[in-house]
Amino acid sequence: MPSMPSLPRAGTPRRDAAVPRVPVPVARAVVDCGVYIDGERLPGRFSYVEAIEEVRRRGEGYVWVGMLDPDQHQMDEVARVFGLHPLTVEDTLVTHTRPKVDRFDDALFLILKTVNYVGHDRTDPMARLIETGEVMVLVGPDHVITVRHGEHGSLRRVRRNLESNPGLLRLGPSAVMHAVADHVVDTYVAVSDLLEDDIDRVEEDVFRARARTQVDEIYQIKRDVVELRRGIHPLSHALKRLTCDFDDIVPSEIRRYFSDVMDHQAMVADHVETYNDVLSSLIDAAVAKIGMQQNEDMRKMSAIIGLVAVPTMIAGIYGMNFDNMPELHWSYAYYAVLAVMLLACLGLFITFRRIKWL
């Protein structure tokens, strides 16, 4: 008789039933939202929907929405309200993207790599010195949307500085893009200076006499310099485009500001390239120094073995069980053998010290 299928017990959820996912409201990802008219922020609090409706009702000004680690649903809702291109939504959700700038009709999309100096951890020699993140800036005719990934890279100070300078805010949404890019590049400068201090310290350790060289620390700094280089070098092409192209979107005054940012970026890029070359040279010097230290250790070990081998050989000879050994029945033989051992070891010690093996 065929067996009947067992029924699930009451209160037991079915395994094949899909668990519905409750979408997280967009407001959870919005850090700040402001409406700017003629360079001044309107008082009061606005949601991103209320803000863009206010701007479009007035027919002037723009909205600046700051977001932190949004998910797919949240970005889809923002894209629906602001009319964003689907490719920009896709790029805002993908981290570890190379810096770039794209144009979609009358909108610009800029990706920046953010860095934060953590510092050297003596307890973990392979810990990272810098943390990386991303900031995306979407600029349209009546809106600016900044999307940040990572715990660092807050744009609160950028917003505060811009709000204290209405003249820049009057230049339009592209002024916000410039301020964010300038802030990120200034962070590159600060992190580059801190890395230079670490490189100088490691260089002193490598060339300090009788100091043990830690190659893993040099590799650690070089790895972070390479990571910093990946964020800085591709940015030069994006800044060049913002300086020379998009004259119908970016005002000439903002393009001049971008030119200043590009100069700072080029300076930091040169520094990072120099750091990379210096670290490569330090690795070669450290490996050579380790080889010399190992050779010196081998010489010391050989000298010590030589000092021990002479009395061991003599003791081995007189430890043989022969009856006809001339010195066995001599009353001063024991002291004579000790004297020979001492003189032989002393002669070897002086010789090894003279040739710097000890």
mmCIF file of C-alpha atoms in Angstrom:
data_model
loop_
_atom_site.group_PDB
_atom_site.id
_atom_site.type_symbol
_atom_site.label_atom_id
_atom_site.label_comp_id
_atom_site.label_asym_id
_atom_site.label_seq_id
_atom_site.Cartn_x
_atom_site.Cartn_y
_atom_site.Cartn_z
ATOM 1 C CA MET A 1 0.000 0.000 0.000
ATOM 2 C CA PRO A 2 1.563 3.342 -0.969
ATOM 3 C CA SER A 3 2.456 5.642 1.874
ATOM 4 C CA MET A 4 0.616 8.921 2.239
ATOM 5 C CA PRO A 5 2.677 12.142 2.127
ATOM 6 C CA SER A 6 3.220 13.637 5.532
ATOM 7 C CA LEU A 7 1.552 16.958 6.217
ATOM 8 C CA PRO A 8 3.505 19.787 7.816
ATOM 9 C CA ARG A 9 2.785 20.414 11.445
ATOM 10 C CA ALA A 10 0.876 23.488 12.452
ATOM 11 C CA GLY A 11 3.072 26.502 12.900
ATOM 12 C CA THR A 12 5.916 25.064 10.781
ATOM 13 C CA PRO A 13 6.753 27.281 7.746
ATOM 14 C CA ARG A 14 7.180 25.598 4.399
ATOM 15 C CA ARG A 15 10.800 25.514 3.222
ATOM 16 C CA ASP A 16 9.917 26.176 -0.392
ATOM 17 C CA ALA A 17 7.900 29.263 0.435
ATOM 18 C CA ALA A 18 9.725 32.456 -0.483
ATOM 19 C CA VAL A 19 10.155 34.787 2.459
ATOM 20 C CA PRO A 20 9.079 38.256 1.335
ATOM 21 C CA ARG A 21 11.702 40.931 1.857
ATOM 22 C CA VAL A 22 10.435 44.146 3.334
ATOM 23 C CA PRO A 23 12.009 47.055 1.415
ATOM 24 C CA VAL A 24 13.954 49.513 3.519
ATOM 25 C CA PRO A 25 12.604 53.084 3.202
ATOM 26 C CA VAL A 26 14.713 55.523 1.231
ATOM 27 C CA ALA A 27 14.843 57.853 4.231
ATOM 28 C CA ARG A 28 17.069 55.319 6.041
ATOM 29 C CA ALA A 29 19.811 55.905 3.433
ATOM 30 C CA VAL A 30 19.406 59.705 3.180
ATOM 31 C CA VAL A 31 21.972 61.496 5.339
ATOM 32 C CA ASP A 32 20.926 65.050 4.461
ATOM 33 C CA CYS A 33 18.640 66.753 1.971
ATOM 34 C CA GLY A 34 18.554 70.469 1.265
ATOM 35 C CA VAL A 35 16.963 72.888 -1.185
ATOM 36 C CA TYR A 36 19.200 75.711 -2.421
ATOM 37 C CA ILE A 37 17.734 78.847 -3.990
ATOM 38 C CA ASP A 38 20.091 81.594 -5.155
ATOM 39 C CA GLY A 39 22.937 80.131 -3.099
ATOM 40 C CA GLU A 40 20.941 79.950 0.144
ATOM 41 C CA ARG A 41 19.506 76.858 1.792
ATOM 42 C CA LEU A 42 15.798 77.015 2.484
ATOM 43 C CA PRO A 43 14.922 76.579 6.161
ATOM 44 C CA GLY A 44 13.115 73.488 7.305
ATOM 45 C CA ARG A 45 13.421 69.794 6.648
ATOM 46 C CA PHE A 46 12.521 68.249 3.307
ATOM 47 C CA SER A 47 12.270 64.710 2.122
ATOM 48 C CA TYR A 48 13.849 64.047 -1.250
ATOM 49 C CA VAL A 49 10.382 63.996 -2.871
ATOM 50 C CA GLU A 50 9.283 67.231 -1.208
ATOM 51 C CA ALA A 51 12.608 68.883 -2.077
ATOM 52 C CA ILE A 52 12.476 68.218 -5.818
ATOM 53 C CA GLU A 53 8.782 69.188 -5.923
ATOM 54 C CA GLU A 54 9.628 72.504 -4.245
ATOM 55 C CA VAL A 55 12.409 73.232 -6.746
ATOM 56 C CA ARG A 56 10.269 72.356 -9.744
ATOM 57 C CA ARG A 57 7.367 74.377 -8.387
ATOM 58 C CA ARG A 58 9.600 77.435 -8.024
ATOM 59 C CA GLY A 59 11.342 76.835 -11.340
ATOM 60 C CA GLU A 60 14.752 77.698 -9.860
ATOM 61 C CA GLY A 61 17.403 76.315 -7.542
ATOM 62 C CA TYR A 62 18.388 72.697 -7.015
ATOM 63 C CA VAL A 63 18.289 69.855 -4.498
ATOM 64 C CA TRP A 64 21.286 68.236 -2.834
ATOM 65 C CA VAL A 65 20.582 64.748 -1.497
ATOM 66 C CA GLY A 66 23.311 62.902 0.414
ATOM 67 C CA MET A 67 23.001 59.113 0.705
ATOM 68 C CA LEU A 68 25.009 56.457 2.543
ATOM 69 C CA ASP A 69 25.221 52.822 1.341
ATOM 70 C CA PRO A 70 21.843 52.668 -0.448
ATOM 71 C CA ASP A 71 20.457 49.374 -1.677
ATOM 72 C CA GLN A 72 18.809 48.500 -4.997
ATOM 73 C CA HIS A 73 15.284 49.412 -3.915
ATOM 74 C CA GLN A 74 16.321 52.764 -2.476
ATOM 75 C CA MET A 75 18.279 53.756 -5.589
ATOM 76 C CA ASP A 76 15.414 52.660 -7.843
ATOM 77 C CA GLU A 77 13.023 54.930 -5.952
ATOM 78 C CA VAL A 78 15.432 57.881 -6.126
ATOM 79 C CA ALA A 79 16.016 57.234 -9.838
ATOM 80 C CA ARG A 80 12.251 57.230 -10.447
ATOM 81 C CA VAL A 81 11.784 60.577 -8.695
ATOM 82 C CA PHE A 82 14.795 62.351 -10.222
ATOM 83 C CA GLY A 83 14.750 60.633 -13.616
ATOM 84 C CA LEU A 84 18.209 59.074 -13.359
ATOM 85 C CA HIS A 85 19.688 56.922 -16.104
ATOM 86 C CA PRO A 86 19.640 53.164 -15.281
ATOM 87 C CA LEU A 87 23.417 52.918 -15.824
ATOM 88 C CA THR A 88 24.050 55.474 -13.094
ATOM 89 C CA VAL A 89 21.897 53.460 -10.712
ATOM 90 C CA GLU A 90 23.887 50.356 -11.545
ATOM 91 C CA ASP A 91 27.234 52.090 -10.989
ATOM 92 C CA THR A 92 26.179 53.591 -7.654
ATOM 93 C CA LEU A 93 25.567 50.106 -6.286
ATOM 94 C CA VAL A 94 28.891 48.634 -7.462
ATOM 95 C CA THR A 95 31.849 49.301 -5.181
ATOM 96 C CA HIS A 96 35.565 49.143 -6.051
ATOM 97 C CA THR A 97 34.987 50.991 -9.313
ATOM 98 C CA ARG A 98 37.700 53.001 -11.046
ATOM 99 C CA PRO A 99 37.289 56.792 -10.891
ATOM 100 C CA LYS A 100 35.576 58.107 -14.000
ATOM 101 C CA VAL A 101 33.125 60.694 -15.315
ATOM 102 C CA ASP A 102 30.212 59.925 -17.634
ATOM 103 C CA ARG A 103 27.635 62.095 -19.324
ATOM 104 C CA PHE A 104 23.992 61.122 -19.744
ATOM 105 C CA ASP A 105 22.175 63.793 -21.776
ATOM 106 C CA ASP A 106 22.216 66.868 -19.504
ATOM 107 C CA ALA A 107 23.524 64.999 -16.427
ATOM 108 C CA LEU A 108 27.042 64.144 -15.223
ATOM 109 C CA PHE A 109 28.115 61.183 -13.120
ATOM 110 C CA LEU A 110 31.473 61.266 -11.288
ATOM 111 C CA ILE A 111 33.017 58.392 -9.311
ATOM 112 C CA LEU A 112 35.761 59.156 -6.788
ATOM 113 C CA LYS A 113 37.848 56.820 -4.636
ATOM 114 C CA THR A 114 38.058 57.958 -1.004
ATOM 115 C CA VAL A 115 40.923 57.064 1.351
ATOM 116 C CA ASN A 116 41.387 57.221 5.092
ATOM 117 C CA TYR A 117 44.686 56.827 6.965
ATOM 118 C CA VAL A 118 44.389 54.242 9.733
ATOM 119 C CA GLY A 119 47.999 54.087 10.891
ATOM 120 C CA HIS A 120 50.482 51.310 11.592
ATOM 121 C CA ASP A 121 49.403 48.521 13.913
ATOM 122 C CA ARG A 122 52.415 46.981 15.653
ATOM 123 C CA THR A 123 50.360 43.976 16.786
ATOM 124 C CA ASP A 124 49.444 43.093 13.196
ATOM 125 C CA PRO A 125 52.318 43.812 10.783
ATOM 126 C CA MET A 126 50.136 43.013 7.746
ATOM 127 C CA ALA A 127 47.214 45.297 8.706
ATOM 128 C CA ARG A 128 46.205 47.945 6.197
ATOM 129 C CA LEU A 129 47.497 51.490 6.657
ATOM 130 C CA ILE A 130 44.671 53.066 4.660
ATOM 131 C CA GLU A 131 40.996 52.293 4.131
ATOM 132 C CA THR A 132 39.267 52.935 0.827
ATOM 133 C CA GLY A 133 35.710 53.771 -0.149
ATOM 134 C CA GLU A 134 33.759 55.411 -2.942
ATOM 135 C CA VAL A 135 31.826 58.629 -3.463
ATOM 136 C CA MET A 136 29.531 59.023 -6.463
ATOM 137 C CA VAL A 137 28.234 62.439 -7.525
ATOM 138 C CA LEU A 138 25.219 62.656 -9.845
ATOM 139 C CA VAL A 139 24.598 66.165 -11.173
ATOM 140 C CA GLY A 140 21.501 67.199 -13.102
ATOM 141 C CA PRO A 141 19.925 70.555 -13.982
ATOM 142 C CA ASP A 142 17.977 70.721 -10.711
ATOM 143 C CA HIS A 143 19.614 68.187 -8.417
ATOM 144 C CA VAL A 144 22.835 66.819 -6.937
ATOM 145 C CA ILE A 145 22.909 63.323 -5.472
ATOM 146 C CA THR A 146 25.986 62.183 -3.584
ATOM 147 C CA VAL A 147 26.229 58.481 -2.768
ATOM 148 C CA ARG A 148 28.886 57.380 -0.295
ATOM 149 C CA HIS A 149 30.131 53.854 0.410
ATOM 150 C CA GLY A 150 32.295 53.251 3.465
ATOM 151 C CA GLU A 151 32.451 54.439 7.044
ATOM 152 C CA HIS A 152 34.795 57.314 6.231
ATOM 153 C CA GLY A 153 34.578 60.074 3.629
ATOM 154 C CA SER A 154 31.813 62.098 5.258
ATOM 155 C CA LEU A 155 30.726 65.122 3.199
ATOM 156 C CA ARG A 156 29.205 67.014 6.110
ATOM 157 C CA ARG A 157 32.099 69.465 6.256
ATOM 158 C CA VAL A 158 31.886 69.990 2.484
ATOM 159 C CA ARG A 159 28.212 70.897 2.764
ATOM 160 C CA ARG A 160 28.876 73.204 5.709
ATOM 161 C CA ASN A 161 31.688 75.012 3.898
ATOM 162 C CA LEU A 162 29.577 75.461 0.776
ATOM 163 C CA GLU A 163 26.612 76.778 2.742
ATOM 164 C CA SER A 164 28.913 79.410 4.241
ATOM 165 C CA ASN A 165 29.874 80.511 0.707
ATOM 166 C CA PRO A 166 26.663 81.341 -1.204
ATOM 167 C CA GLY A 167 28.680 82.674 -4.128
ATOM 168 C CA LEU A 168 29.803 79.174 -5.044
ATOM 169 C CA LEU A 169 26.372 77.637 -4.535
ATOM 170 C CA ARG A 170 24.908 80.189 -6.974
ATOM 171 C CA LEU A 171 27.059 78.651 -9.718
ATOM 172 C CA GLY A 172 24.773 75.617 -9.772
ATOM 173 C CA PRO A 173 24.949 71.884 -9.029
ATOM 174 C CA SER A 174 28.370 71.545 -10.665
ATOM 175 C CA ALA A 175 29.786 73.654 -7.799
ATOM 176 C CA VAL A 176 28.887 70.809 -5.432
ATOM 177 C CA MET A 177 30.665 68.326 -7.701
ATOM 178 C CA HIS A 178 33.779 70.494 -7.625
ATOM 179 C CA ALA A 179 33.638 70.842 -3.832
ATOM 180 C CA VAL A 180 33.401 67.068 -3.378
ATOM 181 C CA ALA A 181 36.260 66.414 -5.814
ATOM 182 C CA ASP A 182 38.402 69.088 -4.139
ATOM 183 C CA HIS A 183 37.718 67.557 -0.701
ATOM 184 C CA VAL A 184 38.653 64.062 -1.886
ATOM 185 C CA VAL A 185 41.884 65.257 -3.529
ATOM 186 C CA ASP A 186 42.802 67.199 -0.372
ATOM 187 C CA THR A 187 42.371 63.916 1.502
ATOM 188 C CA TYR A 188 44.819 62.335 -0.950
ATOM 189 C CA VAL A 189 47.344 65.028 -0.061
ATOM 190 C CA ALA A 190 46.955 64.437 3.687
ATOM 191 C CA VAL A 191 47.198 60.642 3.379
ATOM 192 C CA SER A 192 50.193 60.982 1.061
ATOM 193 C CA ASP A 193 52.034 63.075 3.659
ATOM 194 C CA LEU A 194 51.325 60.503 6.380
ATOM 195 C CA LEU A 195 52.537 57.690 4.141
ATOM 196 C CA GLU A 196 55.715 59.662 3.490
ATOM 197 C CA ASP A 197 56.387 59.714 7.237
ATOM 198 C CA ASP A 198 55.977 55.915 7.350
ATOM 199 C CA ILE A 199 58.304 55.491 4.386
ATOM 200 C CA ASP A 200 60.950 57.706 6.003
ATOM 201 C CA ARG A 201 60.737 55.676 9.213
ATOM 202 C CA VAL A 202 61.072 52.375 7.349
ATOM 203 C CA GLU A 203 64.001 53.760 5.343
ATOM 204 C CA GLU A 204 65.810 54.671 8.568
ATOM 205 C CA ASP A 205 65.185 51.162 9.913
ATOM 206 C CA VAL A 206 66.553 49.549 6.759
ATOM 207 C CA PHE A 207 69.805 51.485 6.797
ATOM 208 C CA ARG A 208 70.310 51.609 10.564
ATOM 209 C CA ALA A 209 73.380 49.658 11.627
ATOM 210 C CA ARG A 210 72.748 46.298 13.316
ATOM 211 C CA ALA A 211 68.955 46.730 13.033
ATOM 212 C CA ARG A 212 66.795 43.794 12.022
ATOM 213 C CA THR A 213 64.965 44.512 8.768
ATOM 214 C CA GLN A 214 61.227 43.791 8.581
ATOM 215 C CA VAL A 215 60.418 43.221 4.920
ATOM 216 C CA ASP A 216 56.741 42.515 5.622
ATOM 217 C CA GLU A 217 56.250 46.089 6.835
ATOM 218 C CA ILE A 218 57.713 47.440 3.591
ATOM 219 C CA TYR A 219 55.399 45.180 1.579
ATOM 220 C CA GLN A 220 52.484 46.440 3.667
ATOM 221 C CA ILE A 221 53.225 50.088 2.869
ATOM 222 C CA LYS A 222 53.841 49.288 -0.792
ATOM 223 C CA ARG A 223 50.493 47.499 -1.001
ATOM 224 C CA ASP A 224 48.717 50.569 0.378
ATOM 225 C CA VAL A 225 50.639 52.877 -1.960
ATOM 226 C CA VAL A 226 49.526 50.749 -4.906
ATOM 227 C CA GLU A 227 45.932 50.940 -3.657
ATOM 228 C CA LEU A 228 46.226 54.715 -3.370
ATOM 229 C CA ARG A 229 47.700 54.851 -6.845
ATOM 230 C CA ARG A 230 44.696 52.987 -8.274
ATOM 231 C CA GLY A 231 42.424 55.707 -6.948
ATOM 232 C CA ILE A 232 44.542 58.696 -7.953
ATOM 233 C CA HIS A 233 45.852 57.968 -11.446
ATOM 234 C CA PRO A 234 42.523 57.244 -13.228
ATOM 235 C CA LEU A 235 41.114 60.441 -11.737
ATOM 236 C CA SER A 236 43.401 62.575 -13.926
ATOM 237 C CA HIS A 237 41.431 61.652 -17.064
ATOM 238 C CA ALA A 238 38.110 62.450 -15.385
ATOM 239 C CA LEU A 239 39.333 65.829 -14.110
ATOM 240 C CA LYS A 240 40.758 66.679 -17.523
ATOM 241 C CA ARG A 241 37.361 66.041 -19.103
ATOM 242 C CA LEU A 242 35.657 68.179 -16.463
ATOM 243 C CA THR A 243 38.164 70.941 -17.163
ATOM 244 C CA CYS A 244 38.009 70.891 -20.963
ATOM 245 C CA ASP A 245 34.666 69.321 -21.877
ATOM 246 C CA PHE A 246 31.034 69.752 -20.841
ATOM 247 C CA ASP A 247 31.082 73.527 -21.358
ATOM 248 C CA ASP A 248 27.310 73.454 -21.869
ATOM 249 C CA ILE A 249 26.796 71.928 -18.397
ATOM 250 C CA VAL A 250 29.720 73.117 -16.291
ATOM 251 C CA PRO A 251 30.209 76.920 -16.055
ATOM 252 C CA SER A 252 33.588 78.311 -17.039
ATOM 253 C CA GLU A 253 34.259 79.440 -13.459
ATOM 254 C CA ILE A 254 33.769 75.882 -12.169
ATOM 255 C CA ARG A 255 36.004 74.524 -14.938
ATOM 256 C CA ARG A 256 38.781 76.817 -13.695
ATOM 257 C CA TYR A 257 38.263 75.434 -10.194
ATOM 258 C CA PHE A 258 38.495 71.904 -11.587
ATOM 259 C CA SER A 259 41.793 72.907 -13.197
ATOM 260 C CA ASP A 260 43.157 73.731 -9.720
ATOM 261 C CA VAL A 261 41.945 70.358 -8.424
ATOM 262 C CA MET A 262 43.677 68.663 -11.350
ATOM 263 C CA ASP A 263 46.963 70.389 -10.420
ATOM 264 C CA HIS A 264 46.721 69.049 -6.862
ATOM 265 C CA GLN A 265 45.855 65.614 -8.174
ATOM 266 C CA ALA A 266 48.877 65.628 -10.495
ATOM 267 C CA MET A 267 51.133 66.646 -7.589
ATOM 268 C CA VAL A 268 49.870 63.799 -5.405
ATOM 269 C CA ALA A 269 50.154 61.353 -8.317
ATOM 270 C CA ASP A 270 53.835 62.302 -8.719
ATOM 271 C CA HIS A 271 54.411 61.808 -4.991
ATOM 272 C CA VAL A 272 52.746 58.399 -5.006
ATOM 273 C CA GLU A 273 54.790 57.347 -8.025
ATOM 274 C CA THR A 274 57.942 58.400 -6.183
ATOM 275 C CA TYR A 275 56.848 56.470 -3.089
ATOM 276 C CA ASN A 276 56.332 53.365 -5.198
ATOM 277 C CA ASP A 277 59.843 53.629 -6.669
ATOM 278 C CA VAL A 278 61.398 54.287 -3.253
ATOM 279 C CA LEU A 279 59.626 51.292 -1.732
ATOM 280 C CA SER A 280 60.795 49.053 -4.580
ATOM 281 C CA SER A 281 64.365 50.196 -3.904
ATOM 282 C CA LEU A 282 63.884 49.649 -0.173
ATOM 283 C CA ILE A 283 62.702 46.095 -0.791
ATOM 284 C CA ASP A 284 65.826 45.377 -2.824
ATOM 285 C CA ALA A 285 68.015 46.968 -0.144
ATOM 286 C CA ALA A 286 66.208 45.078 2.626
ATOM 287 C CA VAL A 287 66.614 41.743 0.841
ATOM 288 C CA ALA A 288 70.318 42.460 0.307
ATOM 289 C CA LYS A 289 70.700 43.467 3.952
ATOM 290 C CA ILE A 290 68.952 40.300 5.122
ATOM 291 C CA GLY A 291 71.352 38.267 2.985
ATOM 292 C CA MET A 292 74.299 40.060 4.578
ATOM 293 C CA GLN A 293 72.830 39.502 8.043
ATOM 294 C CA GLN A 294 72.424 35.807 7.307
ATOM 295 C CA ASN A 295 76.027 35.587 6.074
ATOM 296 C CA GLU A 296 77.206 37.315 9.227
ATOM 297 C CA ASP A 297 75.203 34.905 11.365
ATOM 298 C CA MET A 298 76.688 31.968 9.484
ATOM 299 C CA ARG A 299 80.210 33.294 10.080
ATOM 300 C CA LYS A 300 79.533 33.641 13.791
ATOM 301 C CA MET A 301 78.104 30.154 13.956
ATOM 302 C CA SER A 302 81.131 28.779 12.087
ATOM 303 C CA ALA A 303 83.508 30.571 14.455
ATOM 304 C CA ILE A 304 81.711 29.214 17.523
ATOM 305 C CA ILE A 305 81.739 25.713 16.048
ATOM 306 C CA GLY A 306 85.478 26.073 15.397
ATOM 307 C CA LEU A 307 86.122 27.114 19.003
ATOM 308 C CA VAL A 308 84.168 24.127 20.294
ATOM 309 C CA ALA A 309 85.650 21.641 17.785
ATOM 310 C CA VAL A 310 89.292 21.923 18.996
ATOM 311 C CA PRO A 311 88.744 20.880 22.649
ATOM 312 C CA THR A 312 86.168 18.330 21.493
ATOM 313 C CA MET A 313 88.744 16.753 19.179
ATOM 314 C CA ILE A 314 91.416 16.623 21.890
ATOM 315 C CA ALA A 315 88.973 15.220 24.432
ATOM 316 C CA GLY A 316 87.888 12.632 21.875
ATOM 317 C CA ILE A 317 91.463 11.507 21.315
ATOM 318 C CA TYR A 318 92.193 11.083 25.023
ATOM 319 C CA GLY A 319 88.864 9.428 25.568
ATOM 320 C CA MET A 320 89.921 6.406 23.464
ATOM 321 C CA ASN A 321 90.591 3.210 25.416
ATOM 322 C CA PHE A 322 94.214 2.539 24.439
ATOM 323 C CA ASP A 323 96.832 1.357 26.909
ATOM 324 C CA ASN A 324 99.916 2.614 25.065
ATOM 325 C CA MET A 325 99.296 6.383 25.062
ATOM 326 C CA PRO A 326 102.433 8.338 26.065
ATOM 327 C CA GLU A 327 100.678 10.955 28.179
ATOM 328 C CA LEU A 328 98.450 8.633 30.176
ATOM 329 C CA HIS A 329 100.953 7.986 32.942
ATOM 330 C CA TRP A 330 102.551 11.442 32.956
ATOM 331 C CA SER A 331 101.679 13.340 36.135
ATOM 332 C CA TYR A 332 101.336 16.708 34.334
ATOM 333 C CA ALA A 333 99.513 15.395 31.277
ATOM 334 C CA TYR A 334 96.076 16.612 32.384
ATOM 335 C CA TYR A 335 97.275 20.184 32.923
ATOM 336 C CA ALA A 336 99.272 20.149 29.710
ATOM 337 C CA VAL A 337 96.225 19.063 27.689
ATOM 338 C CA LEU A 338 94.077 21.782 29.311
ATOM 339 C CA ALA A 339 96.747 24.362 28.471
ATOM 340 C CA VAL A 340 96.884 23.195 24.849
ATOM 341 C CA MET A 341 93.056 23.456 24.617
ATOM 342 C CA LEU A 342 93.070 26.918 26.124
ATOM 343 C CA LEU A 343 95.875 28.202 23.883
ATOM 344 C CA ALA A 344 94.263 26.706 20.754
ATOM 345 C CA CYS A 345 90.876 28.259 21.583
ATOM 346 C CA LEU A 346 92.506 31.590 22.415
ATOM 347 C CA GLY A 347 94.391 31.581 19.122
ATOM 348 C CA LEU A 348 91.221 30.803 17.185
ATOM 349 C CA PHE A 349 89.301 33.496 19.068
ATOM 350 C CA ILE A 350 91.918 36.144 18.241
ATOM 351 C CA THR A 351 91.964 35.049 14.597
ATOM 352 C CA PHE A 352 88.147 35.183 14.295
ATOM 353 C CA ARG A 353 88.023 38.608 15.956
ATOM 354 C CA ARG A 354 90.686 39.901 13.579
ATOM 355 C CA ILE A 355 88.717 38.808 10.506
ATOM 356 C CA LYS A 356 85.477 40.073 12.106
ATOM 357 C CA TRP A 357 83.770 36.707 12.395
ATOM 358 C CA LEU A 358 83.101 37.360 16.084
#
